[in-house]
Short mmCIF file of the C-alpha atoms (twelve columns), coordinates in Angstrom:
data_MODEL
# 
_entry.id   MODEL 
# 
loop_
_atom_site.group_PDB 
_atom_site.id 
_atom_site.type_symbol 
_atom_site.label_atom_id 
_atom_site.label_alt_id 
_atom_site.label_comp_id 
_atom_site.label_asym_id 
_atom_site.label_seq_id 
_atom_site.Cartn_x 
_atom_site.Cartn_y 
_atom_site.Cartn_z 
_atom_site.pdbx_PDB_model_num 
ATOM 1   C CA . MET A 1   -9.224  -17.092 -18.256 1 
ATOM 2   C CA . LEU A 2   -8.305  -19.987 -16.112 1 
ATOM 3   C CA . ALA A 3   -4.848  -21.032 -17.535 1 
ATOM 4   C CA . TYR A 4   -4.033  -17.071 -17.871 1 
ATOM 5   C CA . ILE A 5   -4.634  -16.659 -13.916 1 
ATOM 6   C CA . LEU A 6   -2.401  -20.439 -13.604 1 
ATOM 7   C CA . ARG A 7   0.442   -18.993 -15.589 1 
ATOM 8   C CA . ARG A 8   0.261   -15.730 -13.468 1 
ATOM 9   C CA . LEU A 9   0.541   -17.319 -10.420 1 
ATOM 10  C CA . LEU A 10  3.226   -19.833 -11.786 1 
ATOM 11  C CA . HIS A 11  5.045   -16.761 -12.608 1 
ATOM 12  C CA . ALA A 12  4.467   -14.674 -8.915  1 
ATOM 13  C CA . MET A 13  6.228   -18.080 -6.616  1 
ATOM 14  C CA . PRO A 14  9.691   -17.395 -7.839  1 
ATOM 15  C CA . THR A 15  8.854   -14.058 -7.263  1 
ATOM 16  C CA . ILE A 16  7.500   -14.667 -3.366  1 
ATOM 17  C CA . LEU A 17  10.398  -16.512 -2.909  1 
ATOM 18  C CA . GLY A 18  13.282  -13.964 -3.910  1 
ATOM 19  C CA . VAL A 19  11.257  -11.861 -1.949  1 
ATOM 20  C CA . ALA A 20  10.706  -14.365 1.420   1 
ATOM 21  C CA . LEU A 21  14.675  -14.525 0.724   1 
ATOM 22  C CA . VAL A 22  16.201  -10.865 0.223   1 
ATOM 23  C CA . CYS A 23  13.614  -10.277 3.340   1 
ATOM 24  C CA . PHE A 24  15.467  -13.110 5.718   1 
ATOM 25  C CA . ALA A 25  18.771  -12.587 4.681   1 
ATOM 26  C CA . LEU A 26  18.584  -8.251  5.132   1 
ATOM 27  C CA . VAL A 27  16.524  -8.726  8.404   1 
ATOM 28  C CA . HIS A 28  19.633  -10.983 10.028  1 
ATOM 29  C CA . LEU A 29  22.573  -9.227  8.161   1 
ATOM 30  C CA . ALA A 30  21.665  -6.269  10.811  1 
ATOM 31  C CA . PRO A 31  24.152  -5.532  13.661  1 
ATOM 32  C CA . GLY A 32  22.477  -6.342  16.836  1 
ATOM 33  C CA . ASP A 33  20.961  -9.618  19.080  1 
ATOM 34  C CA . PRO A 34  17.148  -10.201 18.489  1 
ATOM 35  C CA . LEU A 35  16.299  -11.258 22.027  1 
ATOM 36  C CA . VAL A 36  17.846  -8.285  23.902  1 
ATOM 37  C CA . ALA A 37  14.020  -7.485  23.713  1 
ATOM 38  C CA . VAL A 38  13.336  -9.839  26.389  1 
ATOM 39  C CA . LEU A 39  16.751  -11.084 27.891  1 
ATOM 40  C CA . PRO A 40  17.080  -9.234  31.454  1 
ATOM 41  C CA . PRO A 41  20.539  -7.161  31.827  1 
ATOM 42  C CA . ASP A 42  21.516  -10.136 34.281  1 
ATOM 43  C CA . ALA A 43  20.694  -13.169 32.023  1 
ATOM 44  C CA . THR A 44  22.757  -16.547 32.552  1 
ATOM 45  C CA . ALA A 45  24.340  -18.236 29.670  1 
ATOM 46  C CA . GLU A 46  21.938  -21.184 30.012  1 
ATOM 47  C CA . LEU A 47  19.092  -18.607 30.518  1 
ATOM 48  C CA . GLN A 48  20.056  -17.140 26.466  1 
ATOM 49  C CA . ALA A 49  21.012  -20.716 25.202  1 
ATOM 50  C CA . GLN A 50  17.318  -21.904 26.393  1 
ATOM 51  C CA . LEU A 51  15.534  -19.291 24.709  1 
ATOM 52  C CA . ARG A 52  18.236  -19.127 21.337  1 
ATOM 53  C CA . GLU A 53  17.111  -22.473 20.818  1 
ATOM 54  C CA . LEU A 54  12.984  -21.769 21.569  1 
ATOM 55  C CA . TYR A 55  13.255  -19.187 18.867  1 
ATOM 56  C CA . GLY A 56  15.477  -21.459 16.402  1 
ATOM 57  C CA . PHE A 57  18.568  -18.832 16.731  1 
ATOM 58  C CA . ASN A 58  20.710  -21.468 17.119  1 
ATOM 59  C CA . ARG A 59  20.613  -22.938 14.261  1 
ATOM 60  C CA . SER A 60  22.192  -22.486 11.047  1 
ATOM 61  C CA . LEU A 61  20.772  -19.651 8.335   1 
ATOM 62  C CA . PRO A 62  19.633  -21.651 5.837   1 
ATOM 63  C CA . GLU A 63  17.786  -24.381 8.845   1 
ATOM 64  C CA . GLN A 64  16.489  -21.391 10.138  1 
ATOM 65  C CA . PHE A 65  15.124  -20.038 6.727   1 
ATOM 66  C CA . PHE A 66  13.170  -23.257 4.862   1 
ATOM 67  C CA . SER A 67  12.032  -23.929 8.510   1 
ATOM 68  C CA . TRP A 68  10.631  -20.065 8.146   1 
ATOM 69  C CA . ILE A 69  9.320   -20.645 4.886   1 
ATOM 70  C CA . TRP A 70  7.580   -24.546 5.305   1 
ATOM 71  C CA . ARG A 71  5.716   -22.686 8.825   1 
ATOM 72  C CA . ALA A 72  4.463   -19.380 6.958   1 
ATOM 73  C CA . LEU A 73  2.881   -21.800 4.189   1 
ATOM 74  C CA . GLN A 74  1.183   -23.739 7.029   1 
ATOM 75  C CA . GLY A 75  0.476   -20.367 8.340   1 
ATOM 76  C CA . ASP A 76  2.532   -20.137 11.209  1 
ATOM 77  C CA . LEU A 77  4.942   -17.207 11.622  1 
ATOM 78  C CA . GLY A 78  6.812   -17.821 14.572  1 
ATOM 79  C CA . THR A 79  6.004   -15.787 17.880  1 
ATOM 80  C CA . SER A 80  6.804   -11.991 18.419  1 
ATOM 81  C CA . ILE A 81  10.164  -11.861 20.796  1 
ATOM 82  C CA . ALA A 82  8.433   -8.535  22.362  1 
ATOM 83  C CA . THR A 83  4.901   -9.852  22.707  1 
ATOM 84  C CA . SER A 84  5.011   -13.262 22.655  1 
ATOM 85  C CA . ARG A 85  2.155   -13.627 20.708  1 
ATOM 86  C CA . PRO A 86  1.558   -15.409 17.319  1 
ATOM 87  C CA . VAL A 87  2.596   -13.468 14.612  1 
ATOM 88  C CA . VAL A 88  -0.352  -14.153 12.592  1 
ATOM 89  C CA . ASP A 89  -2.705  -12.358 14.826  1 
ATOM 90  C CA . GLU A 90  -0.120  -9.475  15.413  1 
ATOM 91  C CA . VAL A 91  0.062   -8.539  11.448  1 
ATOM 92  C CA . MET A 92  -3.356  -9.317  10.710  1 
ATOM 93  C CA . THR A 93  -5.096  -6.799  13.341  1 
ATOM 94  C CA . ALA A 94  -2.563  -4.320  11.554  1 
ATOM 95  C CA . VAL A 95  -3.253  -5.190  8.187   1 
ATOM 96  C CA . GLY A 96  -7.196  -4.784  8.589   1 
ATOM 97  C CA . HIS A 97  -6.229  -0.762  10.302  1 
ATOM 98  C CA . THR A 98  -4.030  -0.214  7.148   1 
ATOM 99  C CA . LEU A 99  -6.257  -1.821  4.491   1 
ATOM 100 C CA . ARG A 100 -8.767  0.201   5.264   1 
ATOM 101 C CA . LEU A 101 -6.837  3.668   5.935   1 
ATOM 102 C CA . ALA A 102 -5.320  2.408   2.528   1 
ATOM 103 C CA . VAL A 103 -8.731  2.195   0.542   1 
ATOM 104 C CA . VAL A 104 -9.941  5.671   1.777   1 
ATOM 105 C CA . ALA A 105 -6.907  7.153   0.732   1 
ATOM 106 C CA . MET A 106 -6.890  5.670   -2.405  1 
ATOM 107 C CA . ALA A 107 -10.275 6.346   -3.127  1 
ATOM 108 C CA . ILE A 108 -9.613  9.585   -2.713  1 
ATOM 109 C CA . GLY A 109 -6.332  10.040  -4.620  1 
ATOM 110 C CA . PHE A 110 -8.198  8.091   -6.996  1 
ATOM 111 C CA . ILE A 111 -11.175 10.450  -7.835  1 
ATOM 112 C CA . LEU A 112 -9.192  13.848  -7.119  1 
ATOM 113 C CA . GLY A 113 -6.424  12.411  -9.595  1 
ATOM 114 C CA . CYS A 114 -8.829  11.291  -12.146 1 
ATOM 115 C CA . LEU A 115 -10.777 14.533  -12.051 1 
ATOM 116 C CA . PHE A 116 -7.870  16.731  -12.711 1 
ATOM 117 C CA . GLY A 117 -5.699  14.392  -14.758 1 
ATOM 118 C CA . PHE A 118 -8.909  14.425  -17.157 1 
ATOM 119 C CA . VAL A 119 -9.703  18.305  -16.574 1 
ATOM 120 C CA . ALA A 120 -6.128  18.949  -17.553 1 
ATOM 121 C CA . GLY A 121 -5.660  16.381  -20.527 1 
ATOM 122 C CA . TYR A 122 -8.430  17.750  -22.200 1 
ATOM 123 C CA . PHE A 123 -8.280  21.558  -22.054 1 
ATOM 124 C CA . ARG A 124 -4.601  20.558  -22.185 1 
ATOM 125 C CA . ASN A 125 -2.697  23.914  -22.580 1 
ATOM 126 C CA . SER A 126 -5.259  26.241  -20.665 1 
ATOM 127 C CA . TRP A 127 -5.124  27.898  -17.428 1 
ATOM 128 C CA . VAL A 128 -6.923  24.658  -15.979 1 
ATOM 129 C CA . ASP A 129 -4.301  22.297  -17.345 1 
ATOM 130 C CA . ARG A 130 -1.360  24.208  -16.020 1 
ATOM 131 C CA . ALA A 131 -3.144  25.015  -12.528 1 
ATOM 132 C CA . ALA A 132 -4.362  20.871  -12.490 1 
ATOM 133 C CA . SER A 133 -0.256  20.004  -13.311 1 
ATOM 134 C CA . VAL A 134 0.574   22.223  -10.087 1 
ATOM 135 C CA . VAL A 135 -1.453  20.948  -7.678  1 
ATOM 136 C CA . SER A 136 -0.126  17.120  -9.086  1 
ATOM 137 C CA . VAL A 137 3.388   18.214  -8.992  1 
ATOM 138 C CA . LEU A 138 3.303   19.391  -5.925  1 
ATOM 139 C CA . GLY A 139 1.503   16.411  -4.315  1 
ATOM 140 C CA . VAL A 140 4.329   14.094  -6.049  1 
ATOM 141 C CA . SER A 141 6.562   16.794  -4.414  1 
ATOM 142 C CA . VAL A 142 5.833   17.518  -0.627  1 
ATOM 143 C CA . PRO A 143 7.144   14.771  1.954   1 
ATOM 144 C CA . HIS A 144 3.909   13.216  3.219   1 
ATOM 145 C CA . TYR A 145 4.707   12.949  6.860   1 
ATOM 146 C CA . TRP A 146 5.594   16.653  6.914   1 
ATOM 147 C CA . LEU A 147 2.093   17.690  5.443   1 
ATOM 148 C CA . GLY A 148 0.930   15.132  7.894   1 
ATOM 149 C CA . MET A 149 2.614   17.524  10.827  1 
ATOM 150 C CA . VAL A 150 1.034   20.134  9.602   1 
ATOM 151 C CA . MET A 151 -2.222  18.601  9.130   1 
ATOM 152 C CA . VAL A 152 -1.773  17.510  12.510  1 
ATOM 153 C CA . ILE A 153 -1.150  21.660  13.737  1 
ATOM 154 C CA . VAL A 154 -4.062  22.879  12.059  1 
ATOM 155 C CA . PHE A 155 -6.789  20.736  12.497  1 
ATOM 156 C CA . SER A 156 -6.521  19.046  15.282  1 
ATOM 157 C CA . SER A 157 -4.196  21.721  17.256  1 
ATOM 158 C CA . LEU A 158 -5.025  25.572  16.304  1 
ATOM 159 C CA . LEU A 159 -8.565  24.139  14.858  1 
ATOM 160 C CA . GLY A 160 -9.564  21.641  17.079  1 
ATOM 161 C CA . TRP A 161 -11.780 19.663  14.398  1 
ATOM 162 C CA . LEU A 162 -10.520 16.100  14.324  1 
ATOM 163 C CA . PRO A 163 -8.759  14.002  16.361  1 
ATOM 164 C CA . ALA A 164 -4.380  13.863  16.055  1 
ATOM 165 C CA . SER A 165 -3.633  10.465  16.277  1 
ATOM 166 C CA . GLY A 166 -5.080  7.079   17.279  1 
ATOM 167 C CA . ALA A 167 -7.699  4.682   15.543  1 
ATOM 168 C CA . GLY A 168 -10.739 5.089   17.883  1 
ATOM 169 C CA . SER A 169 -12.143 3.400   19.977  1 
ATOM 170 C CA . SER A 170 -13.079 -1.149  19.583  1 
ATOM 171 C CA . GLU A 171 -16.068 -0.918  21.300  1 
ATOM 172 C CA . ALA A 172 -18.255 -3.472  20.832  1 
ATOM 173 C CA . GLY A 173 -20.785 -3.358  18.199  1 
ATOM 174 C CA . GLU A 174 -19.834 0.250   17.434  1 
ATOM 175 C CA . SER A 175 -19.178 -0.059  13.126  1 
ATOM 176 C CA . ARG A 176 -15.487 1.266   12.375  1 
ATOM 177 C CA . TRP A 177 -17.431 3.026   9.467   1 
ATOM 178 C CA . SER A 178 -19.289 5.077   11.987  1 
ATOM 179 C CA . PHE A 179 -18.918 8.875   12.015  1 
ATOM 180 C CA . GLU A 180 -16.462 9.080   15.644  1 
ATOM 181 C CA . GLN A 181 -14.824 6.708   14.060  1 
ATOM 182 C CA . MET A 182 -13.732 7.833   11.027  1 
ATOM 183 C CA . LYS A 183 -13.069 10.832  12.242  1 
ATOM 184 C CA . PHE A 184 -9.828  9.478   13.342  1 
ATOM 185 C CA . MET A 185 -8.959  8.056   9.183   1 
ATOM 186 C CA . ILE A 186 -9.711  11.497  7.723   1 
ATOM 187 C CA . LEU A 187 -6.359  13.444  8.384   1 
ATOM 188 C CA . PRO A 188 -3.612  10.538  7.852   1 
ATOM 189 C CA . ALA A 189 -6.106  9.504   4.680   1 
ATOM 190 C CA . VAL A 190 -5.996  12.581  3.208   1 
ATOM 191 C CA . THR A 191 -2.226  13.091  4.030   1 
ATOM 192 C CA . MET A 192 -1.433  9.496   2.318   1 
ATOM 193 C CA . ALA A 193 -4.118  10.376  -0.433  1 
ATOM 194 C CA . VAL A 194 -1.512  13.318  -1.937  1 
ATOM 195 C CA . ILE A 195 1.075   11.450  -3.613  1 
ATOM 196 C CA . PRO A 196 -1.320  9.115   -5.288  1 
ATOM 197 C CA . MET A 197 -3.716  12.123  -6.458  1 
ATOM 198 C CA . GLY A 198 -1.009  13.281  -8.456  1 
ATOM 199 C CA . ILE A 199 0.724   10.155  -9.769  1 
ATOM 200 C CA . VAL A 200 -2.119  9.751   -11.062 1 
ATOM 201 C CA . ALA A 201 -3.209  12.862  -12.397 1 
ATOM 202 C CA . ARG A 202 0.087   12.928  -14.241 1 
ATOM 203 C CA . THR A 203 -0.336  9.694   -15.883 1 
ATOM 204 C CA . VAL A 204 -3.784  9.985   -16.714 1 
ATOM 205 C CA . ARG A 205 -3.354  13.846  -17.901 1 
ATOM 206 C CA . ALA A 206 -0.233  12.065  -20.284 1 
ATOM 207 C CA . LEU A 207 -3.185  9.220   -21.237 1 
ATOM 208 C CA . VAL A 208 -5.691  11.499  -22.328 1 
ATOM 209 C CA . ALA A 209 -3.663  14.051  -24.483 1 
ATOM 210 C CA . ASP A 210 -2.317  11.454  -26.345 1 
ATOM 211 C CA . ILE A 211 -5.628  9.471   -26.851 1 
ATOM 212 C CA . LEU A 212 -7.139  13.298  -28.135 1 
ATOM 213 C CA . GLU A 213 -4.197  12.952  -30.971 1 
ATOM 214 C CA . GLN A 214 -5.692  9.722   -32.416 1 
ATOM 215 C CA . GLU A 215 -7.411  9.243   -35.500 1 
ATOM 216 C CA . PHE A 216 -10.548 7.874   -34.321 1 
ATOM 217 C CA . VAL A 217 -11.248 10.779  -31.919 1 
ATOM 218 C CA . LEU A 218 -10.663 13.432  -34.987 1 
ATOM 219 C CA . GLY A 219 -13.769 10.650  -36.653 1 
ATOM 220 C CA . LEU A 220 -15.632 11.423  -33.489 1 
ATOM 221 C CA . ARG A 221 -15.803 14.943  -34.002 1 
ATOM 222 C CA . ALA A 222 -15.911 14.546  -37.730 1 
ATOM 223 C CA . LYS A 223 -19.168 12.912  -37.190 1 
ATOM 224 C CA . GLY A 224 -20.612 15.686  -34.959 1 
ATOM 225 C CA . LEU A 225 -20.301 13.585  -31.595 1 
ATOM 226 C CA . THR A 226 -20.521 15.688  -29.101 1 
ATOM 227 C CA . HIS A 227 -18.067 17.163  -26.570 1 
ATOM 228 C CA . PHE A 228 -19.808 14.701  -23.734 1 
ATOM 229 C CA . GLY A 229 -19.689 11.882  -26.258 1 
ATOM 230 C CA . VAL A 230 -16.343 12.373  -27.333 1 
ATOM 231 C CA . PHE A 231 -14.663 12.436  -23.683 1 
ATOM 232 C CA . ARG A 232 -16.844 9.714   -22.763 1 
ATOM 233 C CA . HIS A 233 -15.234 7.551   -24.857 1 
ATOM 234 C CA . ILE A 234 -11.592 8.885   -24.237 1 
ATOM 235 C CA . VAL A 235 -12.596 7.388   -20.314 1 
ATOM 236 C CA . LYS A 236 -13.425 4.227   -21.953 1 
ATOM 237 C CA . ASN A 237 -9.471  4.227   -23.678 1 
ATOM 238 C CA . ALA A 238 -7.970  5.583   -20.453 1 
ATOM 239 C CA . ALA A 239 -9.459  3.492   -18.080 1 
ATOM 240 C CA . PRO A 240 -7.413  0.281   -18.234 1 
ATOM 241 C CA . THR A 241 -4.174  2.085   -17.484 1 
ATOM 242 C CA . ALA A 242 -5.544  4.090   -14.849 1 
ATOM 243 C CA . LEU A 243 -7.015  0.965   -12.928 1 
ATOM 244 C CA . ALA A 244 -3.349  -0.222  -13.082 1 
ATOM 245 C CA . VAL A 245 -1.567  2.645   -11.728 1 
ATOM 246 C CA . MET A 246 -4.460  2.780   -8.922  1 
ATOM 247 C CA . GLY A 247 -3.492  -0.829  -8.177  1 
ATOM 248 C CA . LEU A 248 -0.092  -0.162  -7.754  1 
ATOM 249 C CA . GLN A 249 -0.681  2.660   -6.043  1 
ATOM 250 C CA . LEU A 250 -2.598  0.955   -3.113  1 
ATOM 251 C CA . GLY A 251 0.154   -1.983  -2.977  1 
ATOM 252 C CA . TYR A 252 2.310   1.258   -2.076  1 
ATOM 253 C CA . LEU A 253 -0.254  2.577   0.654   1 
ATOM 254 C CA . LEU A 254 -0.468  -0.982  2.540   1 
ATOM 255 C CA . GLY A 255 3.474   -1.263  2.433   1 
ATOM 256 C CA . GLY A 256 4.853   2.013   2.471   1 
ATOM 257 C CA . SER A 257 3.086   4.017   5.106   1 
ATOM 258 C CA . ILE A 258 5.092   3.491   7.649   1 
ATOM 259 C CA . LEU A 259 5.849   6.927   7.988   1 
ATOM 260 C CA . ILE A 260 2.296   8.221   8.009   1 
ATOM 261 C CA . GLU A 261 1.034   5.915   10.358  1 
ATOM 262 C CA . THR A 262 4.028   6.860   12.825  1 
ATOM 263 C CA . VAL A 263 2.997   10.777  12.759  1 
ATOM 264 C CA . PHE A 264 -0.526  9.684   13.665  1 
ATOM 265 C CA . ASN A 265 0.187   6.670   15.873  1 
ATOM 266 C CA . TRP A 266 -2.482  4.391   13.406  1 
ATOM 267 C CA . PRO A 267 -1.866  0.787   14.744  1 
ATOM 268 C CA . GLY A 268 -1.564  -0.288  10.970  1 
ATOM 269 C CA . THR A 269 1.543   -2.476  9.223   1 
ATOM 270 C CA . GLY A 270 3.866   0.736   9.052   1 
ATOM 271 C CA . PHE A 271 3.477   1.320   13.062  1 
ATOM 272 C CA . LEU A 272 3.700   -2.463  13.878  1 
ATOM 273 C CA . LEU A 273 7.252   -2.330  11.035  1 
ATOM 274 C CA . ASN A 274 8.420   0.661   13.144  1 
ATOM 275 C CA . SER A 275 8.353   -1.138  16.328  1 
ATOM 276 C CA . ALA A 276 9.547   -4.369  15.630  1 
ATOM 277 C CA . ILE A 277 12.900  -2.405  13.658  1 
ATOM 278 C CA . PHE A 278 13.667  -1.031  16.934  1 
ATOM 279 C CA . GLN A 279 12.825  -3.682  19.035  1 
ATOM 280 C CA . ARG A 280 14.676  -6.001  16.760  1 
ATOM 281 C CA . ASP A 281 11.777  -8.335  16.849  1 
ATOM 282 C CA . LEU A 282 13.003  -10.964 14.078  1 
ATOM 283 C CA . PRO A 283 9.544   -13.130 13.530  1 
ATOM 284 C CA . LEU A 284 7.402   -9.971  13.541  1 
ATOM 285 C CA . LEU A 285 9.519   -8.467  11.092  1 
ATOM 286 C CA . GLN A 286 9.692   -11.096 8.595   1 
ATOM 287 C CA . GLY A 287 6.030   -12.104 8.692   1 
ATOM 288 C CA . THR A 288 5.120   -8.844  8.651   1 
ATOM 289 C CA . ILE A 289 7.468   -7.852  5.183   1 
ATOM 290 C CA . LEU A 290 6.240   -11.488 3.937   1 
ATOM 291 C CA . VAL A 291 2.646   -10.882 4.002   1 
ATOM 292 C CA . LEU A 292 2.698   -7.467  2.736   1 
ATOM 293 C CA . ALA A 293 4.715   -8.653  -0.042  1 
ATOM 294 C CA . MET A 294 1.654   -11.252 -0.487  1 
ATOM 295 C CA . PHE A 295 -0.511  -8.503  -1.223  1 
ATOM 296 C CA . PHE A 296 1.457   -6.512  -3.381  1 
ATOM 297 C CA . VAL A 297 1.725   -9.780  -5.598  1 
ATOM 298 C CA . VAL A 298 -2.210  -10.126 -5.174  1 
ATOM 299 C CA . LEU A 299 -2.831  -7.216  -6.369  1 
ATOM 300 C CA . ASN A 300 -0.597  -7.323  -9.261  1 
ATOM 301 C CA . LEU A 301 -2.360  -10.463 -10.332 1 
ATOM 302 C CA . LEU A 302 -5.775  -8.571  -10.043 1 
ATOM 303 C CA . VAL A 303 -5.060  -5.655  -11.882 1 
ATOM 304 C CA . ASP A 304 -3.653  -7.874  -14.801 1 
ATOM 305 C CA . ILE A 305 -7.226  -9.523  -15.118 1 
ATOM 306 C CA . LEU A 306 -8.799  -6.963  -14.392 1 
ATOM 307 C CA . GLN A 307 -7.244  -4.894  -17.291 1 
ATOM 308 C CA . THR A 308 -7.832  -8.212  -19.455 1 
ATOM 309 C CA . LEU A 309 -11.328 -7.322  -18.948 1 
ATOM 310 C CA . LEU A 310 -11.505 -3.888  -19.464 1 
ATOM 311 C CA . ASP A 311 -9.211  -3.873  -22.623 1 
ATOM 312 C CA . PRO A 312 -10.130 -6.359  -25.318 1 
ATOM 313 C CA . ARG A 313 -6.175  -5.456  -27.430 1 
ATOM 314 C CA . ILE A 314 -4.475  -7.196  -24.215 1 
ATOM 315 C CA . GLU A 315 -3.275  -10.528 -24.826 1 
ATOM 316 C CA . ARG A 316 -3.391  -13.085 -22.528 1 
ATOM 317 C CA . ALA A 317 -0.277  -14.339 -23.000 1 
# 
């Protein structure tokens, strides 16, 4: 297992380097001056030159790229142009909020998706199957930012049950998982869970329908095994693929929540990326994308290892 993990880590290195290169190139190809957020309108040429030297923008792009990579390997992602704070501090604070939201959303989406998928697959071609399929298709099709705005209007503006935006107070001694804090998470978490729920439900439904056609299921039923016993064997066979889909969806939630976090004013990585884009804060933008890409690579590695542990049929090549 250790040799397999080391091989997977070696295979991930070119991916990380490629992501860093693409991120750096795309950010620098975008038009505009990155120092416009901090330079006053009447800035002198001497002040502009000093700031360019301070942030390293006076050097060539290859020099900037390799310097950025070398500092990133040492844990230094630079300094934010807009706030003058270390990028690592900004990103880690935002990652904590996004990770908390993504885990709750993934738990909701995975539980409901598996429930709808298993039921629809086990009772395929019935009204239960059709109803669950409609719910899963709606989950994938409905734009989540539109759903978020509708939920704010209904549950915050009209009913007044839940707060419309923010992540709650950060008072000392108050747990982030307390009920008062969790109320701020309900609307964005449910909104984020809709798409993973639909994808997991469709995947699990197809898996269960395929497993039911296999010969070992017919053999189990011929031996007189109860419906619950057959269902338990189906769950064991479908679990590795379902967990792989869950891991990928968690990665997408960590990096693709920019619209939802903007709608709900949630201070996560999506909201941070949105601010960095509009402020053209290159160090913050590059650092955030690099950290999110690293999370995605690590999640893929963990999913691969978990699959090999759950399914002995998978070769550790």
